Amino acid sequence: MLKLFLFSLGLLGFSFMTEAIYSQQNQPNHSDPVRQTVRNIGNNNPIKQPTKMLYPEIVAEVNGEKITRDQLAQESLRNHGEEVLTRILHRALVIAESKRQNINITREDADREIDRLVKVTPPGNLTREQYLEIVLKDNKMTYQDYCDEVIWPRLALQALVVDKIQASPEEIEKMYLSKYGPSVGMQMIACETKEKADEIHAKVVADPDSFGNVARDESIDTITASNKGRMQPVFHYSFPDKEIEDRFFAMKPGDISEVIGPYPPNNYYLIFKCENQYDPTIPENQVDKIKELLKAQVSALKLQTAADELFKKLLAEAKVVNIISDPELRKQYPNVAATVNEQPIWLESVMDMCLKLYAELDLDTMISMKLIEQECKKVQLSITDKDIDTDIWIRAAETSVPLPDGSPNIQEYMKSQLAEYGLNEKVYRTNIVWPKVALQKLSAGLVKITDEDIQKSFEANFGEQVQCLGIVVKNERTAREVWTKARTLPQTENRSAEEVFGDLAAQYSLEPGSKQMRGRIGPICKNGGSPIIEEEAFSLKPGDLSSVVQVDPETFVILYCQEIVPPKEVTLDEVKESIKSDLQRKKEVLAINDYYTEVIKKATIINYLTNQTKTPETRTVPTNVPAANSTMNPNAVPRTNL
């Protein structure tokens, strides 16, 4: 949580850049006159030992095979070199521009900034010592490093764009309302034509209580239709269309809108019903504290935007040659990553920073890859480029909109995948697709689909379901208290049981989605993965309150049955092949997990970076698993998207 917040403030983006620049001073003494100029970038930091030399020559052993420091360094450079070089370039430009504008950041400035960050970093109640302990441990830095390499560049950047990052009271209030202010619970029906919308509008206006059932049966927006048209609560400034949002807040519970449309992007015709109005979610005595945190977030967002604009300007004015990304230039200048105004940034510096940022993560990946390679050698299995191309083709066909000729849009699929993983294509194919394909082939014999599997999946996807409200709490005492209120308050306060349960869910439930939706959860089906919840749900009738269900030692669930959803009108024969295909894909994932788990159990792994040893006897699973890993519950029957 803290690390993500620091990243949002623009802190981590500059981590370790000073060391990368100044470690250039440890390079061999070149006669190039540019060399002296490089030394003068930035302030007088002490010369530091290259990061690579801080690691042992052998960083790991996997079943007797060694992984060397140089191999790890090359892997980190291959995976992160371009990204890290960009950070170094940005840092160099900030340093140079700060010097040009005579911006001077003192130690007192850094101390004050740290004190400010302590106050605005969630949860907002950390001491200075606690904050620094977390930050320095997460980033493996000393206090001096943190001031020089994180706080200094941030303050310098702030000083360069100070006129663009101030958060106005209006901006803070807008963000507060969009996250914590009053909200409205809305239901929606979407229709393809105006005629159909007018017909449905007349029906629900004549019988407002039927709106939810009509939405379920008639709306073409399947996401909301599955929950009787219910949308996520709408906050101020959170809906894409401000005019429609204003209409929502002008409606009272029970009001039904006129037909609105055609509404982009699908040009549907929409009908809305106001189900409820909710008060702000933050207690009055916490508002000022929350707004102080939001002020920091607004400034951080503006700082990122201003920084991007500044870097574009500085890059346009500077003469930058990116050598690391150009194969021909790399041959000519093998020791240089880039030049800025004819001043070199040495490749060794980039490699050092890659190691400092990613060494443990990359080593975990290399250990996993080594294990899979060893398994492939045992059975003489070779994964070719064609195998990788075929897997990409299949995934693109399954997940992307096809081209006009019906073929998969591989280019669009790859674009989304590279953005998701933050990798270039070569690394994606090697580190993501290769191990997945290899494990699929190695575990192929473990995949078995029985008639019972197909029947259970059919029941899960097309059988009867129970629509419930749910409350999740962490101890039995609270569960009993909530259950008693759910049973007694409807009579004592003369309110409907469903309304009372929704209020209790908003107050007590620990599950964020159901809390925000006043207990709304998806329909419960058979064979969905939680037998104890399913058994309880299918024992209820509409209007029934469940018993307190203990799911695990710290999870207790209470259900309120709203309705029984009848099975879909489809036979097993009509969907059998689709179910079988879907089960095949999902059982492949489970088989991969099982196979890899067995490989780990039998392996002897020594990680010299973390000083951890795993033998077949200890059965300690390393922190990293291959990209094909899934958190799927092996006891659950996967639900299809049919």
XYZ file of C-alpha atoms in Angstrom:
642
model
C 0.000 0.000 0.000
C 2.708 2.487 1.007
C 4.853 1.600 -1.990
C 1.948 2.160 -4.386
C 1.157 5.490 -2.739
C 4.761 6.645 -3.016
C 4.721 5.722 -6.678
C 1.569 7.820 -7.140
C 3.433 10.772 -5.599
C 6.169 10.413 -8.200
C 8.786 9.284 -5.680
C 9.744 5.849 -6.878
C 10.101 6.993 -10.469
C 13.358 8.678 -9.516
C 14.715 6.096 -7.080
C 18.378 5.175 -7.452
C 19.060 7.510 -10.379
C 21.789 9.448 -8.617
C 23.761 6.271 -8.011
C 23.411 5.261 -11.652
C 24.816 8.566 -12.838
C 27.604 8.864 -10.310
C 28.667 5.243 -10.580
C 29.867 6.249 -14.033
C 32.914 7.582 -12.196
C 33.960 3.978 -11.596
C 34.278 3.251 -15.307
C 37.749 2.759 -16.837
C 39.629 5.981 -17.466
C 38.705 6.765 -21.054
C 40.691 9.378 -22.924
C 37.467 10.762 -24.422
C 37.184 14.440 -23.327
C 33.456 13.891 -22.775
C 34.405 11.722 -19.790
C 35.259 14.693 -17.586
C 31.947 16.366 -18.415
C 29.985 13.317 -17.268
C 31.625 13.518 -13.862
C 30.251 16.988 -13.375
C 26.563 16.084 -13.762
C 24.858 16.725 -10.421
C 26.271 17.402 -6.974
C 29.381 15.976 -5.336
C 28.163 12.567 -4.305
C 30.856 10.226 -2.963
C 32.087 7.610 -5.414
C 30.192 4.363 -4.862
C 31.081 0.781 -5.612
C 29.230 -0.503 -8.718
C 26.087 -2.264 -7.604
C 26.930 -5.437 -9.522
C 29.989 -5.983 -7.334
C 27.806 -6.033 -4.210
C 26.377 -9.404 -5.294
C 28.160 -12.776 -5.087
C 29.621 -14.241 -8.256
C 27.154 -17.154 -8.008
C 23.671 -15.876 -7.148
C 21.763 -19.172 -7.169
C 21.978 -22.926 -7.748
C 19.077 -24.923 -9.176
C 19.491 -28.692 -8.873
C 23.235 -28.155 -9.093
C 23.153 -25.747 -12.055
C 24.604 -22.342 -11.243
C 23.173 -18.940 -12.119
C 25.938 -16.333 -12.168
C 25.933 -12.677 -11.271
C 26.723 -11.758 -14.880
C 23.794 -13.835 -16.160
C 21.482 -12.094 -13.682
C 22.832 -8.691 -14.682
C 22.232 -9.423 -18.367
C 18.727 -10.693 -17.613
C 17.864 -7.566 -15.619
C 19.285 -5.372 -18.364
C 17.284 -7.234 -21.013
C 14.059 -6.988 -19.003
C 14.327 -3.445 -17.690
C 17.167 -1.679 -19.498
C 15.082 0.663 -21.640
C 12.784 1.599 -18.754
C 15.715 2.282 -16.407
C 17.561 4.277 -19.061
C 14.501 6.503 -19.419
C 14.586 7.133 -15.667
C 18.270 8.037 -15.823
C 17.685 10.381 -18.759
C 14.885 12.128 -16.899
C 17.052 12.454 -13.800
C 19.955 13.893 -15.778
C 17.659 16.433 -17.419
C 16.188 17.506 -14.059
C 19.676 17.944 -12.589
C 20.861 20.001 -15.546
C 17.745 22.197 -15.642
C 17.874 22.747 -11.870
C 21.470 23.929 -12.155
C 20.547 26.210 -15.048
C 17.782 27.823 -12.992
C 19.949 27.994 -9.831
C 17.558 25.814 -7.822
C 19.189 24.827 -4.556
C 17.627 22.092 -2.400
C 19.008 21.955 1.145
C 18.967 19.171 3.741
C 16.439 21.241 5.718
C 14.156 21.269 2.665
C 14.442 17.476 2.431
C 13.664 17.022 6.135
C 10.571 19.221 5.870
C 9.374 17.284 2.813
C 9.756 13.975 4.647
C 7.740 15.359 7.574
C 5.019 16.392 5.125
C 4.961 12.990 3.435
C 4.588 11.268 6.804
C 1.361 13.196 7.388
C -0.217 12.554 3.975
C 0.803 8.913 3.491
C -2.036 6.423 4.192
C -3.157 5.430 6.743
C -2.133 8.908 7.939
C -1.122 7.945 11.473
C 2.461 6.764 10.929
C 5.286 8.212 12.963
C 8.344 9.557 11.165
C 10.338 6.515 12.319
C 7.670 4.066 11.063
C 7.455 5.824 7.703
C 11.218 5.791 7.172
C 11.535 2.190 8.308
C 9.010 1.096 5.663
C 10.415 3.281 2.889
C 14.065 2.449 3.459
C 13.364 -1.271 3.819
C 11.169 -1.423 0.692
C 13.752 0.385 -1.405
C 16.903 -1.000 0.282
C 18.234 2.487 0.881
C 19.989 4.444 3.589
C 18.541 7.715 4.831
C 21.243 9.569 2.882
C 20.326 7.661 -0.294
C 16.651 8.425 0.259
C 17.319 12.167 0.594
C 19.714 12.277 -2.377
C 17.936 9.922 -4.735
C 14.240 10.338 -3.961
C 13.511 13.530 -2.057
C 16.010 15.765 -3.850
C 14.794 15.045 -7.398
C 11.181 15.317 -6.312
C 11.730 18.730 -4.735
C 13.769 19.844 -7.734
C 11.022 18.741 -10.076
C 8.405 20.471 -7.934
C 10.437 23.662 -8.035
C 10.670 23.477 -11.831
C 6.881 23.115 -12.265
C 5.661 24.796 -9.063
C 3.125 26.970 -10.879
C 1.384 23.891 -12.323
C 0.935 21.565 -9.342
C -0.962 23.524 -6.715
C -4.228 21.794 -5.779
C -7.086 24.277 -5.644
C -9.892 23.973 -3.058
C -12.283 23.275 -5.935
C -10.189 20.352 -7.180
C -9.919 18.857 -3.696
C -13.658 19.184 -3.135
C -14.362 17.585 -6.506
C -12.173 14.565 -5.691
C -13.713 14.293 -2.219
C -17.249 14.231 -3.630
C -16.274 11.695 -6.309
C -14.953 9.262 -3.683
C -16.675 9.917 -0.358
C -19.586 12.291 -0.853
C -23.320 11.572 -1.142
C -24.297 8.995 -3.752
C -27.368 7.501 -5.379
C -28.203 3.866 -6.025
C -29.584 3.473 -9.533
C -31.133 0.695 -11.597
C -30.953 0.702 -15.384
C -32.690 -0.909 -18.346
C -30.952 -0.722 -21.736
C -32.860 -1.254 -25.002
C -31.703 -1.461 -28.587
C -34.562 0.534 -30.122
C -36.666 3.540 -29.108
C -39.845 1.568 -29.684
C -38.799 -1.174 -27.274
C -37.680 1.398 -24.694
C -41.024 3.230 -24.874
C -42.885 -0.072 -24.428
C -40.809 -1.032 -21.368
C -41.003 2.500 -19.961
C -44.791 2.367 -19.971
C -44.681 -1.020 -18.229
C -42.369 0.019 -15.364
C -44.100 3.383 -14.847
C -47.381 1.500 -14.416
C -45.731 -0.919 -11.957
C -42.518 0.623 -10.464
C -41.930 -2.412 -8.228
C -41.443 -4.551 -11.357
C -38.414 -2.511 -12.526
C -35.818 -4.990 -11.237
C -37.465 -8.059 -12.755
C -38.031 -6.264 -16.066
C -34.371 -5.209 -16.119
C -33.318 -8.810 -15.500
C -35.544 -10.158 -18.296
C -35.419 -7.357 -20.886
C -32.249 -5.261 -20.534
C -29.557 -5.943 -23.119
C -26.823 -4.759 -20.739
C -26.020 -8.159 -19.249
C -23.752 -6.852 -16.463
C -26.504 -4.845 -14.773
C -29.313 -7.159 -15.896
C -27.809 -10.008 -13.868
C -28.342 -7.887 -10.732
C -31.835 -6.583 -11.578
C -30.454 -3.533 -13.319
C -28.459 -2.326 -10.331
C -25.421 -0.168 -11.037
C -22.552 0.737 -8.756
C -23.553 3.740 -6.577
C -23.087 6.985 -8.510
C -21.051 9.737 -6.828
C -20.736 13.343 -7.964
C -18.233 13.665 -10.844
C -18.038 9.875 -11.264
C -20.496 9.349 -14.156
C -19.203 9.951 -17.700
C -22.159 12.208 -18.605
C -22.501 15.127 -16.179
C -25.986 16.016 -17.443
C -27.315 12.508 -16.709
C -25.477 12.468 -13.378
C -27.269 15.691 -12.379
C -30.577 14.024 -13.243
C -29.717 11.115 -10.948
C -29.136 13.408 -7.981
C -32.373 15.272 -8.685
C -34.390 12.024 -8.495
C -35.992 10.686 -5.324
C -36.154 6.996 -4.359
C -38.744 5.338 -6.582
C -38.549 7.947 -9.376
C -38.235 6.623 -12.940
C -36.555 8.682 -15.648
C -37.832 9.275 -19.146
C -36.238 7.295 -21.995
C -32.711 8.657 -22.604
C -30.926 8.029 -25.864
C -29.492 7.030 -28.153
C -26.581 6.963 -25.689
C -22.999 6.236 -26.825
C -20.955 4.156 -27.353
C -23.578 1.525 -28.254
C -26.406 4.003 -28.929
C -28.705 2.212 -26.510
C -31.903 3.733 -25.144
C -31.788 3.871 -21.344
C -34.321 3.990 -18.521
C -33.211 4.662 -14.942
C -34.851 4.222 -11.561
C -33.569 5.805 -8.356
C -33.419 3.017 -5.778
C -31.883 4.889 -2.868
C -29.928 7.961 -1.764
C -26.851 7.492 0.430
C -25.187 9.917 2.812
C -21.416 10.632 2.669
C -19.333 7.628 3.680
C -16.827 9.543 5.860
C -17.671 10.671 9.433
C -17.706 14.445 9.817
C -14.709 14.439 12.178
C -12.576 12.683 9.532
C -13.363 14.974 6.586
C -10.464 17.431 7.075
C -7.950 14.597 7.398
C -9.264 12.899 4.256
C -9.142 16.169 2.323
C -5.517 16.662 3.359
C -4.699 13.242 1.893
C -6.669 14.077 -1.251
C -4.743 17.344 -1.595
C -1.533 15.324 -1.785
C -3.098 12.988 -4.362
C -4.323 15.866 -6.540
C -0.884 17.501 -6.401
C 0.773 14.183 -7.245
C -1.455 13.703 -10.292
C -0.726 17.241 -11.442
C 2.985 16.736 -10.747
C 3.039 13.666 -12.991
C 1.302 15.564 -15.807
C 3.583 18.580 -15.396
C 6.652 16.319 -15.247
C 5.672 14.603 -18.494
C 5.312 17.984 -20.191
C 8.633 19.190 -18.792
C 10.475 16.052 -19.881
C 9.053 16.328 -23.395
C 10.280 19.926 -23.555
C 13.732 19.121 -22.165
C 14.116 16.077 -24.405
C 13.154 18.147 -27.432
C 15.804 20.713 -26.526
C 18.494 18.140 -25.702
C 20.445 15.999 -28.135
C 19.683 12.442 -27.000
C 20.949 9.314 -28.754
C 19.430 6.064 -27.447
C 22.063 3.431 -28.139
C 20.657 0.603 -26.028
C 17.598 0.300 -28.306
C 19.561 0.360 -31.575
C 21.322 -2.941 -32.441
C 23.716 -1.290 -34.896
C 24.754 1.447 -32.476
C 25.209 -1.120 -29.693
C 27.785 -2.899 -31.879
C 29.691 0.359 -32.372
C 29.450 1.512 -28.739
C 29.065 -1.636 -26.606
C 29.811 0.164 -23.319
C 27.428 3.094 -23.768
C 23.655 3.061 -23.178
C 22.920 6.566 -24.483
C 24.364 10.033 -24.888
C 22.843 13.323 -23.743
C 24.297 16.344 -25.493
C 27.252 14.113 -26.422
C 27.775 13.090 -22.789
C 27.679 9.294 -22.337
C 25.572 7.320 -19.910
C 27.524 4.108 -19.468
C 25.823 0.758 -19.952
C 27.366 -0.443 -16.693
C 25.445 2.285 -14.839
C 22.144 1.161 -16.339
C 22.930 -2.458 -15.510
C 23.794 -1.531 -11.927
C 20.482 0.230 -11.427
C 18.567 -2.660 -13.018
C 20.155 -4.970 -10.470
C 19.462 -2.694 -7.541
C 15.802 -2.364 -8.496
C 15.010 -5.839 -9.809
C 17.698 -8.371 -8.852
C 15.578 -10.513 -6.500
C 12.522 -10.436 -8.771
C 14.528 -11.352 -11.856
C 16.409 -14.086 -10.033
C 13.112 -15.678 -8.959
C 12.076 -15.691 -12.615
C 15.403 -17.186 -13.704
C 15.077 -19.953 -11.103
C 11.593 -20.815 -12.371
C 12.777 -20.780 -15.977
C 15.746 -22.979 -15.086
C 13.453 -25.551 -13.440
C 11.238 -25.682 -16.524
C 14.245 -25.940 -18.859
C 15.549 -28.882 -16.834
C 12.180 -30.642 -17.102
C 12.146 -30.102 -20.867
C 15.641 -31.601 -21.175
C 14.573 -34.702 -19.261
C 11.926 -35.548 -21.871
C 13.802 -33.975 -24.826
C 11.054 -31.393 -25.315
C 11.873 -28.379 -27.466
C 9.659 -25.280 -27.628
C 9.969 -23.597 -31.022
C 9.090 -20.119 -32.248
C 6.206 -21.730 -34.095
C 4.839 -23.115 -30.805
C 4.969 -19.637 -29.288
C 3.365 -18.070 -32.394
C 0.568 -20.651 -32.247
C -0.163 -19.931 -28.587
C -0.308 -16.185 -29.262
C -2.628 -16.832 -32.236
C -4.978 -18.923 -30.068
C -5.075 -16.374 -27.225
C -5.670 -13.535 -29.686
C -8.519 -15.481 -31.287
C -10.112 -16.079 -27.880
C -9.827 -12.570 -26.482
C -9.641 -9.945 -29.244
C -12.101 -8.630 -31.808
C -11.268 -10.345 -35.126
C -10.115 -8.524 -38.222
C -12.590 -8.007 -41.104
C -11.402 -11.254 -42.725
C -12.178 -13.167 -39.521
C -8.555 -13.770 -38.499
C -7.323 -12.869 -34.994
C -6.119 -9.319 -34.465
C -2.694 -10.391 -33.220
C -1.259 -6.886 -33.402
C -3.939 -5.461 -31.094
C -3.677 -8.452 -28.756
C 0.093 -8.090 -28.461
C -0.241 -4.367 -27.872
C -2.551 -4.978 -24.911
C -0.355 -7.767 -23.514
C 2.851 -5.754 -23.694
C 1.106 -2.838 -21.980
C -0.286 -5.134 -19.264
C 3.075 -6.723 -18.453
C 5.208 -3.649 -19.187
C 7.572 -5.680 -21.385
C 8.929 -5.531 -24.908
C 7.903 -8.273 -27.331
C 11.104 -10.302 -27.063
C 10.953 -10.493 -23.260
C 7.206 -11.199 -23.350
C 7.712 -14.172 -25.668
C 10.606 -15.515 -23.593
C 9.432 -14.888 -20.041
C 5.644 -15.101 -20.361
C 4.687 -17.282 -23.328
C 7.600 -19.752 -23.374
C 7.143 -21.135 -19.820
C 3.382 -21.336 -20.295
C 3.694 -23.321 -23.529
C 6.397 -25.558 -22.041
C 4.318 -26.358 -18.956
C 1.230 -27.004 -21.096
C 3.134 -29.621 -23.056
C 4.798 -31.110 -19.964
C 1.483 -31.425 -18.090
C -0.705 -32.460 -21.031
C -1.281 -35.963 -19.650
C -2.788 -34.595 -16.428
C -5.825 -33.029 -18.117
C -8.913 -35.267 -17.904
C -12.528 -34.169 -18.407
C -15.269 -36.488 -17.189
C -19.006 -36.532 -17.800
C -19.426 -35.538 -14.153
C -17.263 -32.437 -14.750
C -19.448 -31.459 -17.705
C -22.663 -32.012 -15.747
C -21.455 -29.915 -12.813
C -20.341 -27.124 -15.102
C -23.729 -27.198 -16.850
C -25.495 -26.831 -13.494
C -23.158 -23.996 -12.484
C -23.716 -22.002 -15.660
C -27.268 -22.816 -16.687
C -28.972 -24.257 -13.625
C -31.083 -22.670 -10.917
C -29.464 -19.813 -8.976
C -30.203 -17.948 -5.757
C -30.024 -14.160 -5.709
C -29.003 -12.984 -2.242
C -27.729 -10.024 -0.313
C -24.638 -10.814 1.742
C -22.771 -9.480 4.779
C -19.184 -10.572 5.532
C -17.663 -10.047 9.006
C -14.491 -11.358 10.644
C -15.666 -12.752 14.005
C -18.586 -14.721 15.361
C -19.541 -12.145 17.970
C -20.115 -9.442 15.351
C -21.886 -11.951 13.108
C -24.343 -12.838 15.889
C -24.948 -9.161 16.612
C -25.657 -8.370 12.953
C -27.829 -11.473 12.532
C -29.963 -10.490 15.551
C -30.460 -6.986 14.163
C -31.374 -8.373 10.726
C -34.027 -10.574 12.314
C -35.545 -8.111 14.835
C -35.244 -4.601 13.357
C -37.798 -5.101 10.537
C -40.513 -5.610 13.174
C -39.375 -3.032 15.732
C -38.738 -0.302 13.121
C -41.584 -1.278 10.766
C -39.262 -1.545 7.751
C -38.800 -4.208 5.109
C -36.311 -6.971 5.901
C -34.459 -6.262 2.640
C -34.027 -2.561 3.465
C -32.753 -3.340 6.974
C -30.324 -5.950 5.625
C -28.994 -3.434 3.077
C -28.379 -0.876 5.825
C -26.570 -3.476 7.930
C -24.416 -4.523 4.955
C -23.415 -0.891 4.318
C -22.498 -0.542 8.005
C -20.832 -3.858 8.865
C -19.741 -5.799 5.771
C -15.975 -6.061 5.285
C -16.189 -7.003 1.607
C -15.786 -3.657 -0.252
C -17.999 -4.511 -3.236
C -20.990 -5.758 -1.263
C -20.566 -2.992 1.330
C -20.751 -0.298 -1.311
C -23.673 -2.043 -3.022
C -25.567 -2.503 0.269
C -25.053 -6.252 0.269
C -25.529 -6.858 -3.468
C -23.654 -9.944 -4.623
C -23.793 -12.037 -7.771
C -26.234 -14.951 -8.024
C -25.109 -18.070 -6.157
C -24.989 -21.198 -8.300
C -24.335 -24.853 -7.606
C -20.765 -26.151 -7.976
C -19.401 -22.604 -7.889
C -16.561 -23.326 -5.473
C -17.983 -22.730 -1.975
C -20.119 -25.750 -0.994
C -20.984 -24.452 2.477
C -22.331 -21.142 1.069
C -24.161 -22.931 -1.746
C -25.801 -25.383 0.635
C -27.068 -22.555 2.825
C -28.253 -20.420 -0.104
C -30.194 -23.233 -1.769
C -31.958 -23.999 1.520
C -33.523 -20.509 1.544
C -36.765 -19.154 0.120
C -37.293 -15.517 -0.963
C -37.425 -13.362 2.155
C -35.499 -15.855 4.319
C -32.554 -14.891 6.499
C -29.757 -17.465 6.602
C -27.976 -18.700 9.675
C -24.466 -17.433 10.420
C -22.177 -19.359 8.058
C -18.528 -19.788 9.080
C -16.455 -20.021 5.906
C -13.065 -20.077 7.640
C -11.700 -19.139 11.090
C -11.929 -15.403 10.351
C -14.795 -15.178 7.843
C -18.489 -15.302 8.741
C -21.267 -14.742 6.203
C -24.972 -13.901 6.549
C -27.329 -14.115 3.555
C -30.747 -12.686 2.777
C -32.573 -14.453 -0.061
C -34.168 -12.082 -2.572
C -35.334 -14.552 -5.212
C -34.797 -17.923 -6.854
C -33.582 -17.492 -10.432
C -34.966 -20.290 -12.627
C -32.639 -22.370 -14.820
C -31.963 -21.198 -18.361
C -33.933 -22.815 -21.142
C -31.109 -24.770 -22.737
C -30.269 -28.460 -22.886
C -26.930 -30.037 -22.057
C -26.532 -31.323 -25.619
C -26.819 -27.780 -26.990
C -23.875 -26.468 -24.969
C -21.863 -29.608 -24.237
C -19.028 -28.909 -26.681
C -18.673 -25.318 -25.517
C -18.537 -26.429 -21.886
C -15.998 -29.112 -22.732
C -13.774 -26.615 -24.550
C -13.953 -24.166 -21.666
C -13.182 -26.878 -19.110
C -10.232 -28.005 -21.217
C -8.649 -24.550 -21.079
C -9.237 -24.079 -17.360
C -8.143 -27.580 -16.392
C -4.943 -26.987 -18.333
C -4.194 -24.165 -15.893
C -4.847 -26.444 -12.924
C -2.685 -29.171 -14.464
C 0.144 -26.686 -14.977
C -0.081 -25.675 -11.334
C -0.053 -29.302 -10.185
C 2.891 -30.180 -12.416
C 4.940 -27.166 -11.360
C 4.160 -27.812 -7.694
C 5.607 -31.310 -8.040
C 8.704 -29.918 -9.777
C 9.224 -27.519 -6.885
C 8.789 -30.289 -4.305
C 11.587 -32.319 -5.866
C 13.986 -29.418 -6.457
C 17.052 -28.286 -4.563
C 17.330 -24.513 -4.799
C 19.904 -22.244 -3.159
C 19.218 -18.503 -3.460
C 22.325 -16.620 -2.348
C 20.621 -13.220 -2.600
C 17.995 -14.094 0.002
C 20.112 -16.695 1.828
C 17.364 -19.288 1.438
C 17.855 -22.973 0.708
C 15.114 -25.344 -0.364
C 15.588 -29.098 -0.540
C 13.131 -31.899 -1.363
C 12.823 -32.498 2.374
C 12.037 -28.893 3.365
C 9.476 -28.383 0.574
C 9.653 -24.601 0.876
C 8.071 -23.122 -2.236
C 9.878 -20.019 -3.592
C 7.986 -16.755 -3.855
C 7.876 -16.649 -7.644
C 5.807 -18.938 -9.863
C 5.650 -19.087 -13.648
C 3.457 -16.701 -15.579
C 0.928 -19.445 -16.225
C 0.039 -19.655 -12.533
C -3.585 -19.202 -11.490
C -5.287 -18.585 -8.172
C -8.200 -20.764 -9.250
C -9.704 -22.950 -6.534
C -8.985 -26.522 -7.680
C -12.150 -27.691 -5.897
C -14.382 -25.362 -7.886
C -15.905 -26.153 -11.261
C -14.883 -23.288 -13.573
C -17.841 -21.250 -14.806
C -17.891 -20.510 -18.500
C -18.798 -17.293 -20.258
C -21.366 -18.977 -22.454
